[in-house]
Each structure stands twice: as C-alpha cells, then as structure tokens.
XYZ file of N, CA and C in Angstrom:
666
model
N 0.819 -1.289 0.119
C 0.080 -0.015 0.013
C 0.832 1.301 0.062
N 2.149 1.185 0.585
C 2.974 2.323 0.648
C 3.623 2.766 -0.638
N 3.420 1.836 -1.732
C 3.882 2.233 -2.924
C 2.799 2.700 -3.882
N 1.623 2.982 -3.438
C 0.544 3.376 -4.099
C 0.198 4.780 -3.692
N -0.396 5.606 -4.640
C -0.976 6.891 -4.218
C -1.972 6.892 -3.014
N -2.109 7.662 -2.143
C -2.883 7.653 -1.110
C -4.388 7.725 -1.569
N -4.662 8.211 -2.561
C -6.139 8.457 -3.014
C -6.580 7.197 -3.494
N -5.844 6.079 -3.452
C -6.200 4.632 -4.100
C -6.206 3.688 -2.869
N -7.187 3.642 -2.173
C -7.216 2.436 -1.165
C -7.289 1.098 -1.627
N -6.922 0.152 -1.068
C -7.069 -1.302 -1.516
C -8.417 -1.755 -1.672
N -8.809 -2.521 -2.661
C -10.139 -2.929 -2.702
C -10.222 -4.329 -2.817
N -9.081 -5.233 -3.244
C -9.071 -6.513 -3.222
C -7.657 -7.049 -3.090
N -7.504 -8.245 -2.520
C -6.348 -8.856 -2.400
C -6.667 -10.567 -2.702
N -5.616 -11.148 -3.334
C -5.883 -12.566 -3.573
C -4.319 -13.258 -3.303
N -4.480 -14.137 -2.307
C -3.098 -14.665 -1.830
C -3.182 -16.149 -1.820
N -1.917 -16.747 -1.859
C -1.679 -18.072 -1.713
C -0.397 -18.295 -0.778
N -0.640 -19.296 0.341
C 0.163 -19.695 1.179
C 1.064 -20.797 0.666
N 2.260 -20.758 0.210
C 2.954 -21.691 -0.423
C 3.851 -22.772 0.395
N 4.422 -22.127 1.481
C 5.223 -22.997 2.423
C 4.914 -22.297 3.825
N 5.276 -23.144 5.013
C 5.208 -22.790 6.233
C 6.110 -21.644 6.533
N 5.654 -20.703 7.136
C 6.567 -19.493 7.580
C 7.191 -19.743 8.940
N 8.263 -19.146 9.183
C 8.930 -19.210 10.526
C 9.051 -17.743 11.128
N 8.362 -17.619 12.189
C 8.318 -16.292 12.807
C 9.610 -15.712 13.304
N 10.558 -16.755 13.560
C 11.843 -16.356 14.203
C 12.850 -16.079 13.197
N 12.507 -16.045 11.783
C 13.461 -15.912 10.769
C 12.937 -14.797 9.981
N 13.883 -13.771 9.593
C 13.566 -12.569 8.899
C 12.997 -13.038 7.509
N 12.149 -12.212 6.871
C 11.499 -12.453 5.659
C 11.737 -11.350 4.768
N 11.836 -11.380 3.412
C 11.892 -10.373 2.447
C 10.704 -10.406 1.815
N 10.007 -9.027 1.775
C 8.865 -8.744 1.009
C 9.291 -7.940 -0.267
N 9.049 -8.711 -1.364
C 9.483 -8.241 -2.635
C 8.067 -7.644 -3.441
N 7.894 -6.399 -3.614
C 6.758 -5.786 -4.167
C 7.180 -5.382 -5.599
N 6.301 -5.772 -6.488
C 6.386 -5.437 -7.961
C 5.352 -4.563 -8.377
N 5.614 -3.349 -8.958
C 4.647 -2.513 -9.470
C 4.135 -3.015 -10.810
N 3.071 -3.684 -10.719
C 2.661 -4.227 -12.044
C 1.907 -3.153 -12.924
N 1.080 -2.302 -12.346
C 0.541 -1.294 -13.141
C -0.052 -0.182 -12.328
N -0.048 1.023 -12.911
C -0.506 2.364 -12.295
C -1.359 2.954 -13.391
N -2.804 2.679 -13.605
C -3.425 3.447 -14.384
C -4.191 4.714 -13.942
N -5.151 5.150 -14.658
C -5.885 6.264 -14.244
C -6.792 6.142 -12.938
N -7.228 4.937 -12.864
C -8.181 4.545 -11.820
C -7.662 3.454 -10.835
N -7.015 2.594 -11.477
C -6.478 1.237 -10.596
C -4.977 1.317 -10.734
N -4.440 0.605 -9.613
C -3.120 0.227 -9.414
C -3.081 -1.213 -8.944
N -2.054 -2.015 -9.583
C -1.960 -3.240 -9.229
C -0.470 -3.647 -8.618
N -0.354 -4.383 -7.497
C 0.839 -4.904 -7.025
C 1.011 -6.326 -6.855
N 2.124 -6.862 -7.074
C 2.403 -8.427 -6.846
C 3.431 -8.433 -5.744
N 3.096 -9.238 -4.689
C 4.035 -9.342 -3.612
C 4.432 -10.843 -3.459
N 5.704 -11.030 -3.243
C 6.332 -12.357 -3.000
C 6.949 -12.180 -1.681
N 6.727 -12.949 -0.735
C 7.370 -13.117 0.547
C 8.512 -14.323 0.509
N 9.674 -13.993 0.824
C 10.795 -14.990 0.664
C 11.566 -15.090 2.052
N 11.636 -16.425 2.307
C 12.295 -16.780 3.677
C 13.275 -17.972 3.390
N 14.518 -17.796 3.794
C 15.614 -18.969 3.645
C 15.709 -19.273 2.154
N 15.525 -18.195 1.264
C 15.667 -18.236 -0.145
C 14.593 -18.812 -1.028
N 13.522 -19.111 -0.189
C 12.298 -19.699 -0.889
C 11.024 -18.930 -0.685
N 10.142 -18.882 -1.724
C 8.996 -18.135 -1.585
C 8.088 -18.861 -0.784
N 7.480 -18.183 0.279
C 6.611 -18.809 1.171
C 5.058 -18.340 0.973
N 5.072 -17.182 0.234
C 3.647 -16.576 0.018
C 3.795 -15.650 -1.090
N 2.631 -15.623 -1.780
C 2.559 -14.503 -2.863
C 1.117 -13.920 -3.008
N 0.989 -12.767 -3.438
C -0.286 -12.098 -3.290
C -0.291 -11.101 -4.464
N -1.445 -10.848 -5.110
C -1.861 -9.825 -5.951
C -2.776 -8.808 -5.199
N -2.663 -7.561 -5.317
C -3.436 -6.555 -4.468
C -3.793 -5.434 -5.536
N -4.939 -5.145 -5.542
C -5.498 -4.095 -6.464
C -6.103 -2.907 -5.625
N -5.837 -1.727 -6.116
C -6.202 -0.346 -5.539
C -6.901 0.459 -6.550
N -7.860 1.308 -6.024
C -8.688 1.940 -6.836
C -9.030 3.386 -6.302
N -9.173 4.247 -7.160
C -9.442 5.730 -6.597
C -10.899 5.534 -6.200
N -11.494 6.445 -5.185
C -12.731 6.494 -4.655
C -13.719 6.926 -5.630
N -14.686 6.090 -6.059
C -15.819 6.458 -6.959
C -17.065 6.276 -6.314
N -18.067 6.879 -6.921
C -19.562 6.827 -6.555
C -20.092 6.023 -7.671
N -21.154 5.120 -7.316
C -21.772 4.322 -8.372
C -23.010 3.522 -7.661
N -23.526 2.517 -8.320
C -24.591 1.677 -7.835
C -24.291 0.926 -6.567
N -25.165 0.800 -5.543
C -24.798 0.222 -4.291
C -25.987 -0.692 -3.987
N -25.596 -2.052 -3.494
C -26.517 -2.842 -2.824
C -25.725 -3.845 -2.040
N -26.309 -4.524 -1.016
C -25.619 -5.369 -0.122
C -26.555 -6.361 0.538
N -26.193 -7.532 0.794
C -27.001 -8.638 1.665
C -27.092 -8.101 3.126
N -28.310 -8.138 3.482
C -28.534 -7.592 4.980
C -27.683 -8.580 5.872
N -27.473 -7.937 7.131
C -26.734 -8.618 8.135
C -27.936 -9.255 9.036
N -27.498 -10.383 9.826
C -28.535 -11.130 10.611
C -28.914 -10.076 11.738
N -30.074 -10.318 12.370
C -30.419 -9.318 13.341
C -29.782 -9.670 14.725
N -28.390 -9.302 14.751
C -27.588 -9.597 15.938
C -27.010 -8.147 16.473
N -26.648 -8.318 17.637
C -26.072 -7.010 18.325
C -24.767 -7.446 19.022
N -23.835 -6.445 19.048
C -22.520 -6.634 19.612
C -22.585 -6.889 21.013
N -21.614 -7.827 21.620
C -21.828 -8.223 22.885
C -21.344 -7.006 23.849
N -21.788 -7.161 25.076
C -21.268 -6.254 26.161
C -19.858 -6.713 26.590
N -19.025 -5.751 26.886
C -17.668 -6.091 27.361
C -17.747 -6.948 28.617
N -18.798 -6.740 29.526
C -18.776 -7.630 30.606
C -19.164 -8.948 30.423
N -19.499 -9.270 29.106
C -19.809 -10.716 28.659
C -18.573 -11.443 28.009
N -17.378 -10.695 27.887
C -16.292 -11.309 27.322
C -15.319 -11.906 28.483
N -15.092 -13.235 28.278
C -14.366 -13.924 29.438
C -12.812 -13.223 29.396
N -12.391 -13.091 30.622
C -11.250 -12.372 30.847
C -10.036 -13.057 30.172
N -10.004 -14.323 29.777
C -8.871 -15.044 29.101
C -8.821 -14.552 27.668
N -9.972 -14.003 27.170
C -9.878 -13.370 25.716
C -9.362 -12.019 25.658
N -9.150 -11.302 26.759
C -8.887 -9.922 26.734
C -7.454 -9.748 26.551
N -6.549 -10.797 26.432
C -5.134 -10.615 26.187
C -4.773 -10.791 24.902
N -5.634 -11.086 24.064
C -5.392 -11.235 22.614
C -5.303 -9.844 21.822
N -4.592 -9.829 20.641
C -4.609 -8.685 19.867
C -5.930 -8.375 19.417
N -6.672 -9.220 19.030
C -8.148 -9.015 18.675
C -9.088 -9.810 19.840
N -10.096 -9.058 20.204
C -11.166 -9.674 20.903
C -12.286 -10.403 20.026
N -12.737 -11.521 20.455
C -13.652 -12.169 19.398
C -14.648 -12.884 20.465
N -15.978 -12.868 20.002
C -16.865 -13.512 20.753
C -17.893 -14.226 19.800
N -18.005 -15.442 20.094
C -18.920 -16.334 19.136
C -20.116 -16.390 19.459
N -21.175 -16.114 18.677
C -22.737 -16.141 18.895
C -22.925 -17.626 19.118
N -23.844 -18.088 20.110
C -24.056 -19.425 20.348
C -22.944 -20.305 20.605
N -21.916 -19.856 21.344
C -20.643 -20.472 21.497
C -20.791 -21.837 22.346
N -21.704 -21.841 23.205
C -21.797 -23.008 23.927
C -22.177 -24.309 23.069
N -23.214 -23.965 22.169
C -23.580 -25.130 21.109
C -22.380 -25.471 20.311
N -21.730 -24.487 19.872
C -20.587 -24.857 18.948
C -19.443 -25.536 19.579
N -19.452 -25.708 20.960
C -18.457 -26.460 21.649
C -18.877 -27.948 21.699
N -19.948 -28.297 21.447
C -20.553 -29.719 21.472
C -19.890 -30.740 20.537
N -19.488 -31.813 20.897
C -18.780 -32.718 20.019
C -19.843 -33.525 19.248
N -20.663 -32.844 18.288
C -21.543 -33.494 17.434
C -21.527 -32.621 16.160
N -21.930 -33.219 15.005
C -21.934 -32.380 13.697
C -22.901 -31.220 13.928
N -22.207 -29.935 13.360
C -23.000 -28.812 13.382
C -23.225 -28.109 12.065
N -24.179 -27.306 11.791
C -24.215 -26.676 10.656
C -23.014 -25.847 10.276
N -22.799 -25.755 8.892
C -21.395 -25.166 8.579
C -21.466 -23.700 8.486
N -21.705 -23.025 9.619
C -21.945 -21.633 9.703
C -21.545 -21.181 11.066
N -21.165 -19.849 11.228
C -20.978 -19.323 12.532
C -20.725 -17.923 12.444
N -21.091 -17.150 13.393
C -21.231 -15.726 13.584
C -20.176 -15.297 14.715
N -19.270 -14.393 14.578
C -18.297 -14.008 15.478
C -18.145 -12.466 15.506
N -18.343 -11.991 16.615
C -18.129 -10.498 16.776
C -16.516 -10.347 17.046
N -15.909 -9.405 16.372
C -14.468 -9.126 16.622
C -14.076 -7.652 16.553
N -13.101 -7.291 17.245
C -12.609 -5.862 17.296
C -11.192 -5.903 17.940
N -10.385 -5.037 17.370
C -8.981 -4.845 17.839
C -9.063 -4.585 19.456
N -8.133 -5.059 20.144
C -8.043 -4.951 21.488
C -7.351 -3.610 21.941
N -7.988 -2.505 21.745
C -7.452 -1.279 21.950
C -7.686 -0.405 20.646
N -7.333 0.934 20.803
C -7.535 1.985 19.885
C -6.400 1.917 18.740
N -6.965 1.896 17.450
C -5.867 1.921 16.397
C -5.821 3.262 15.917
N -4.485 3.754 15.437
C -4.359 4.987 14.927
C -5.277 5.357 13.650
N -5.481 6.579 13.389
C -6.235 6.829 12.098
C -5.435 6.745 10.874
N -5.184 5.417 10.556
C -4.312 5.300 9.377
C -5.265 4.023 8.596
N -5.720 4.538 7.487
C -6.601 3.531 6.752
C -5.900 2.220 6.281
N -4.692 2.395 5.938
C -3.922 1.259 5.462
C -3.640 0.391 6.787
N -3.361 0.711 7.896
C -3.316 -0.106 9.164
C -4.507 -0.808 9.446
N -5.653 -0.244 9.300
C -6.864 -0.773 9.613
C -7.260 -1.885 8.541
N -6.945 -1.699 7.314
C -7.180 -2.655 6.411
C -6.189 -3.955 6.581
N -5.034 -3.537 6.847
C -3.922 -4.649 7.073
C -4.392 -5.581 8.388
N -4.762 -4.778 9.327
C -5.277 -5.612 10.525
C -6.440 -6.413 10.266
N -7.307 -5.958 9.359
C -8.564 -6.745 8.910
C -7.984 -7.971 8.143
N -7.053 -7.684 7.220
C -6.570 -8.767 6.433
C -6.040 -9.979 7.332
N -5.312 -9.467 8.386
C -4.675 -10.401 9.356
C -5.807 -11.212 10.057
N -6.729 -10.593 10.561
C -7.808 -11.284 11.466
C -8.870 -12.045 10.629
N -8.913 -11.716 9.297
C -9.890 -12.392 8.539
C -9.544 -13.778 8.389
N -8.382 -14.263 8.777
C -8.069 -15.685 8.477
C -8.498 -16.464 9.651
N -9.105 -15.930 10.659
C -9.700 -16.495 11.765
C -11.124 -17.138 11.462
N -11.460 -18.180 12.143
C -12.742 -18.832 12.039
C -13.131 -19.717 10.829
N -12.458 -19.415 9.808
C -12.726 -20.060 8.444
C -12.601 -21.529 8.507
N -11.434 -22.059 8.673
C -11.141 -23.390 8.728
C -12.127 -24.066 9.882
N -12.178 -23.405 10.954
C -13.052 -23.952 11.926
C -14.500 -24.186 11.553
N -14.989 -23.217 10.730
C -16.412 -23.465 10.218
C -16.459 -24.587 9.257
N -15.436 -24.813 8.376
C -15.482 -25.864 7.544
C -15.398 -27.326 8.267
N -14.829 -27.361 9.561
C -14.836 -28.533 10.392
C -16.169 -28.774 11.069
N -17.058 -27.816 11.268
C -18.120 -28.006 12.242
C -19.006 -29.258 11.643
N -19.358 -29.540 10.322
C -20.176 -30.651 10.010
C -19.675 -31.945 10.263
N -18.259 -32.001 10.819
C -17.600 -33.235 10.885
C -17.246 -33.312 12.385
N -17.693 -32.555 13.090
C -17.505 -32.337 14.651
C -17.703 -33.817 15.315
N -16.812 -34.311 16.120
C -17.064 -35.632 16.677
C -16.559 -36.804 15.845
N -16.216 -36.595 14.576
C -15.802 -37.734 13.783
C -14.115 -37.876 13.573
N -13.523 -36.712 14.160
C -11.998 -36.780 13.972
C -11.581 -36.169 15.242
N -10.195 -36.376 15.485
C -9.439 -35.759 16.549
C -8.559 -34.774 16.075
N -8.590 -33.493 16.594
C -7.892 -32.378 16.152
C -6.378 -32.757 15.890
N -5.646 -33.396 16.933
C -4.416 -33.634 16.933
C -3.976 -34.600 15.729
N -5.002 -35.307 15.186
C -4.696 -36.147 13.982
C -5.186 -35.434 12.633
N -5.261 -34.081 12.583
C -5.721 -33.549 11.528
C -4.567 -32.384 11.033
N -4.167 -32.225 9.883
C -3.342 -31.179 9.406
C -4.088 -30.007 8.920
N -3.910 -28.857 9.437
C -4.692 -27.799 8.892
C -3.895 -26.685 8.408
N -4.125 -25.805 7.374
C -3.301 -24.843 7.064
C -4.157 -24.165 5.953
N -4.032 -22.767 5.956
C -4.718 -21.847 4.943
C -3.912 -22.172 3.512
N -4.686 -22.213 2.567
C -3.963 -22.441 1.215
C -4.101 -21.245 0.355
N -5.358 -20.755 0.121
C -5.498 -19.486 -0.506
C -6.477 -18.721 0.119
N -6.422 -17.336 -0.025
C -7.234 -16.444 0.669
C -7.511 -15.226 -0.140
N -8.767 -14.825 -0.169
C -9.137 -13.528 -1.062
C -9.841 -12.673 -0.187
N -9.841 -11.376 -0.430
C -10.514 -10.510 0.599
C -10.931 -9.201 -0.253
N -11.997 -8.658 -0.158
C -12.628 -7.663 -0.776
C -13.073 -6.565 0.106
N -12.446 -5.322 0.001
C -13.031 -4.196 0.879
C -13.973 -3.318 0.051
N -15.073 -3.529 0.696
C -16.253 -2.611 -0.035
C -16.386 -1.269 0.559
N -15.887 -0.967 1.738
C -16.054 0.420 2.339
C -14.880 0.693 3.270
N -14.488 1.885 3.599
C -13.427 2.143 4.540
C -13.973 1.403 5.838
N -12.967 0.904 6.615
C -13.274 0.146 7.877
C -12.424 0.548 9.038
N -13.009 0.463 10.343
C -12.408 0.520 11.438
C -12.299 -0.823 12.157
N -11.040 -1.271 12.512
C -11.093 -2.518 13.254
C -11.203 -2.408 14.751
N -11.210 -1.156 15.197
C -11.469 -0.996 16.618
C -12.803 -0.618 17.129
N -13.774 -0.797 16.271
C -15.166 -0.860 16.315
C -15.674 -2.390 16.207
N -16.764 -2.886 16.806
C -17.285 -4.262 16.671
C -17.653 -4.497 15.326
N -17.099 -5.654 14.710
C -17.462 -6.087 13.460
C -18.033 -7.466 13.557
N -19.036 -7.952 12.871
C -19.547 -9.171 12.797
C -19.101 -9.845 11.541
N -18.368 -11.238 11.895
C -17.937 -11.959 10.841
C -18.827 -13.124 10.634
N -19.631 -13.178 9.729
C -20.647 -14.241 9.383
C -20.026 -15.244 8.264
N -19.601 -16.432 8.708
C -18.968 -17.276 7.923
C -19.773 -18.549 7.773
N -19.661 -19.124 6.427
C -20.238 -20.420 6.043
C -19.261 -21.125 5.203
N -19.527 -22.521 5.139
C -18.685 -23.336 4.345
C -19.611 -24.171 3.444
N -19.566 -23.841 2.206
C -20.527 -24.471 1.244
C -20.095 -25.912 0.952
N -18.771 -26.248 0.953
C -18.335 -27.512 0.573
C -16.903 -27.640 1.188
N -16.658 -29.145 1.382
C -15.320 -29.669 1.567
C -15.123 -30.942 0.936
N -13.919 -31.177 0.240
C -13.588 -32.383 -0.518
C -12.083 -32.398 -0.631
N -11.540 -33.667 -0.950
C -10.085 -33.605 -1.384
C -9.191 -33.122 -0.286
N -9.718 -33.344 0.891
C -8.911 -32.765 2.086
C -8.742 -31.268 1.995
N -9.681 -30.612 1.437
C -9.824 -29.109 1.387
C -11.149 -28.686 1.914
N -11.192 -27.628 2.706
C -12.443 -26.971 3.083
C -12.557 -25.608 2.549
N -13.760 -25.382 1.908
C -13.921 -23.926 1.176
C -14.918 -23.192 2.213
N -14.453 -21.950 2.411
C -15.367 -21.106 3.302
C -15.521 -19.741 2.695
N -16.568 -18.893 3.119
C -16.770 -17.545 2.661
C -17.213 -16.800 3.952
N -16.816 -15.488 3.918
C -17.231 -14.662 4.971
C -17.766 -13.292 4.632
N -18.706 -12.730 5.386
C -19.184 -11.475 5.274
C -18.835 -10.679 6.475
N -18.236 -9.437 6.466
C -17.917 -8.676 7.560
C -18.748 -7.469 7.456
N -19.497 -7.330 8.667
C -20.480 -6.074 8.718
C -19.984 -5.242 9.941
N -20.294 -3.978 9.706
C -20.230 -2.904 10.861
C -21.538 -3.367 11.768
N -21.387 -2.814 13.074
C -22.379 -3.058 14.074
C -23.831 -2.497 13.489
N -23.884 -1.507 12.710
C -25.034 -0.958 12.143
C -25.689 -1.831 10.961
N -24.986 -2.836 10.597
C -25.501 -3.654 9.510
C -24.897 -3.344 8.192
N -23.910 -2.414 8.038
C -23.327 -2.269 6.806
C -22.380 -3.271 6.467
N -22.351 -3.887 5.268
C -21.476 -4.744 4.660
C -20.256 -4.061 4.380
N -19.003 -4.412 5.089
C -17.730 -3.626 4.923
C -16.903 -4.401 4.072
N -16.848 -5.796 4.103
C -15.790 -6.600 3.295
C -16.473 -7.963 3.223
N -15.759 -8.788 2.219
C -16.128 -10.076 1.969
C -14.784 -10.961 1.943
N -14.878 -12.258 2.057
C -13.707 -13.023 2.136
C -14.114 -14.442 1.684
N -13.057 -15.055 1.053
C -13.158 -16.437 0.614
C -11.918 -17.108 0.753
N -11.932 -18.319 1.336
C -10.715 -19.090 1.526
C -10.793 -20.660 1.339
N -9.749 -21.206 0.888
C -9.747 -22.643 0.878
C -8.624 -23.223 1.767
N -8.860 -24.044 2.622
C -7.783 -24.522 3.514
C -7.484 -26.026 3.491
N -6.455 -26.501 4.001
C -6.162 -27.926 4.084
C -6.736 -28.387 5.238
N -7.534 -29.555 5.168
C -8.064 -30.341 6.187
C -7.713 -31.900 6.051
N -6.431 -32.362 6.335
C -5.926 -33.504 6.056
C -6.030 -34.424 7.248
N -6.654 -35.516 7.064
C -6.705 -36.441 8.291
C -5.571 -37.442 8.268
N -4.775 -37.547 9.314
C -3.625 -38.511 9.519
C -4.331 -39.873 9.869
N -3.976 -41.039 9.164
C -4.414 -42.357 9.336
C -3.790 -43.014 10.521
C-alpha cells in the first residue's frame, strides 16, 4: 500500500500460502509495481524466507468512485457487552466473541456456519492502511473452524493437518477494526482434504464492509 498513491485505497487481495513460515526468521517482502492506471493500481507481492517463496499475493487499488450500491443484509444480531467477554480473551490482539458459542463446543455435527463478533483490543491510529492490514490479518480466523463443524465428533484435532491454502478479501468500504465487526462465515463444501469457506464482515449498524473467501487444508492422518 505504501507504493500506491494515497487516494487509491486497496479494494481486493488474492493470496496463496506456499510454504510454512517461521516467525523467528527474517523475511523479504518483494513488491512489484505491475500497473498504475488512471483509476486502478496493481501490485504483486512475494514473501521470501530462507531463499524460498513462502507466500505470494496480488493486490488491487482504486480511486474512490460513486456508483450503484446494494448489499446482503446482516443477521439481526447485536454486539456483545464487554462484561460478557471472558477475561482470558482480553489478552489477545483481537477480541472475539462467538454467537451461540456453547452449542458450537458440543462434540457433534454442526451446521457449517457461525457468527463471530471481533474488534481490535485497543484503539488503532487513524491510518486506513493499518486498519485494512489488521482486518486482512484477522480475516484468517474462524474460516477453517467453520469448515470442520459438519464433521465435529468424527475426528481428533491432533490427527488433522490444517493450513490456509489461498485467501481472497474484498474491501467494500473504509473500515475501522477498533469498532465491533460481525464476521458471518459459512462453508458450502469440503472435499479432497480441502475446506472451502466464505465470510461477510459487517459493521455493527449492519453495513457490509468486506467479503472473504478461503480454501484450507484439512488432511486427516490415518
């Protein structure tokens, strides 16, 4: 985002996780300026660690324009009270609260959908790039877990290999991650050791702010 004019916020990213990363090892972010047009700009990013590409992503940026608008409505849900958040969740970078969380803990097959309220744990500076980057980070949560819900009780987690394979995110409107956001996720299908998920991210007032899709590895060890 720092290589693009400030009047062009990001509107989509498409990423592939190629190899496991090591948080203890420095990584090189190689950014290629693919295109700078009148309305759009495109960047290609490769993350390199130990001489090998571990991640690649295409990101597209667009000047703000006015046009036709519509959006699917949010479910009739309201953000939780902070008093309802368990203390053990308050030490994380993001606070998350799952609707109907007690049912989702039951070891039986569940519908492939869940709704999670999330927000940054603290105030985030007024930097739009930082807010979108933090949302991209947190959007990786709950997705694979949703794809596993229909199979609850039929496997042991310690005998399953799980990893994000590819991830796409679309930003519909400017967003703040230090306000409550509802992440509504469902999983239409899983097959060939891969789970497919999609998510809609709403502001507390019901405005659709972003959309997400991901395919992840769900490989059972025999």
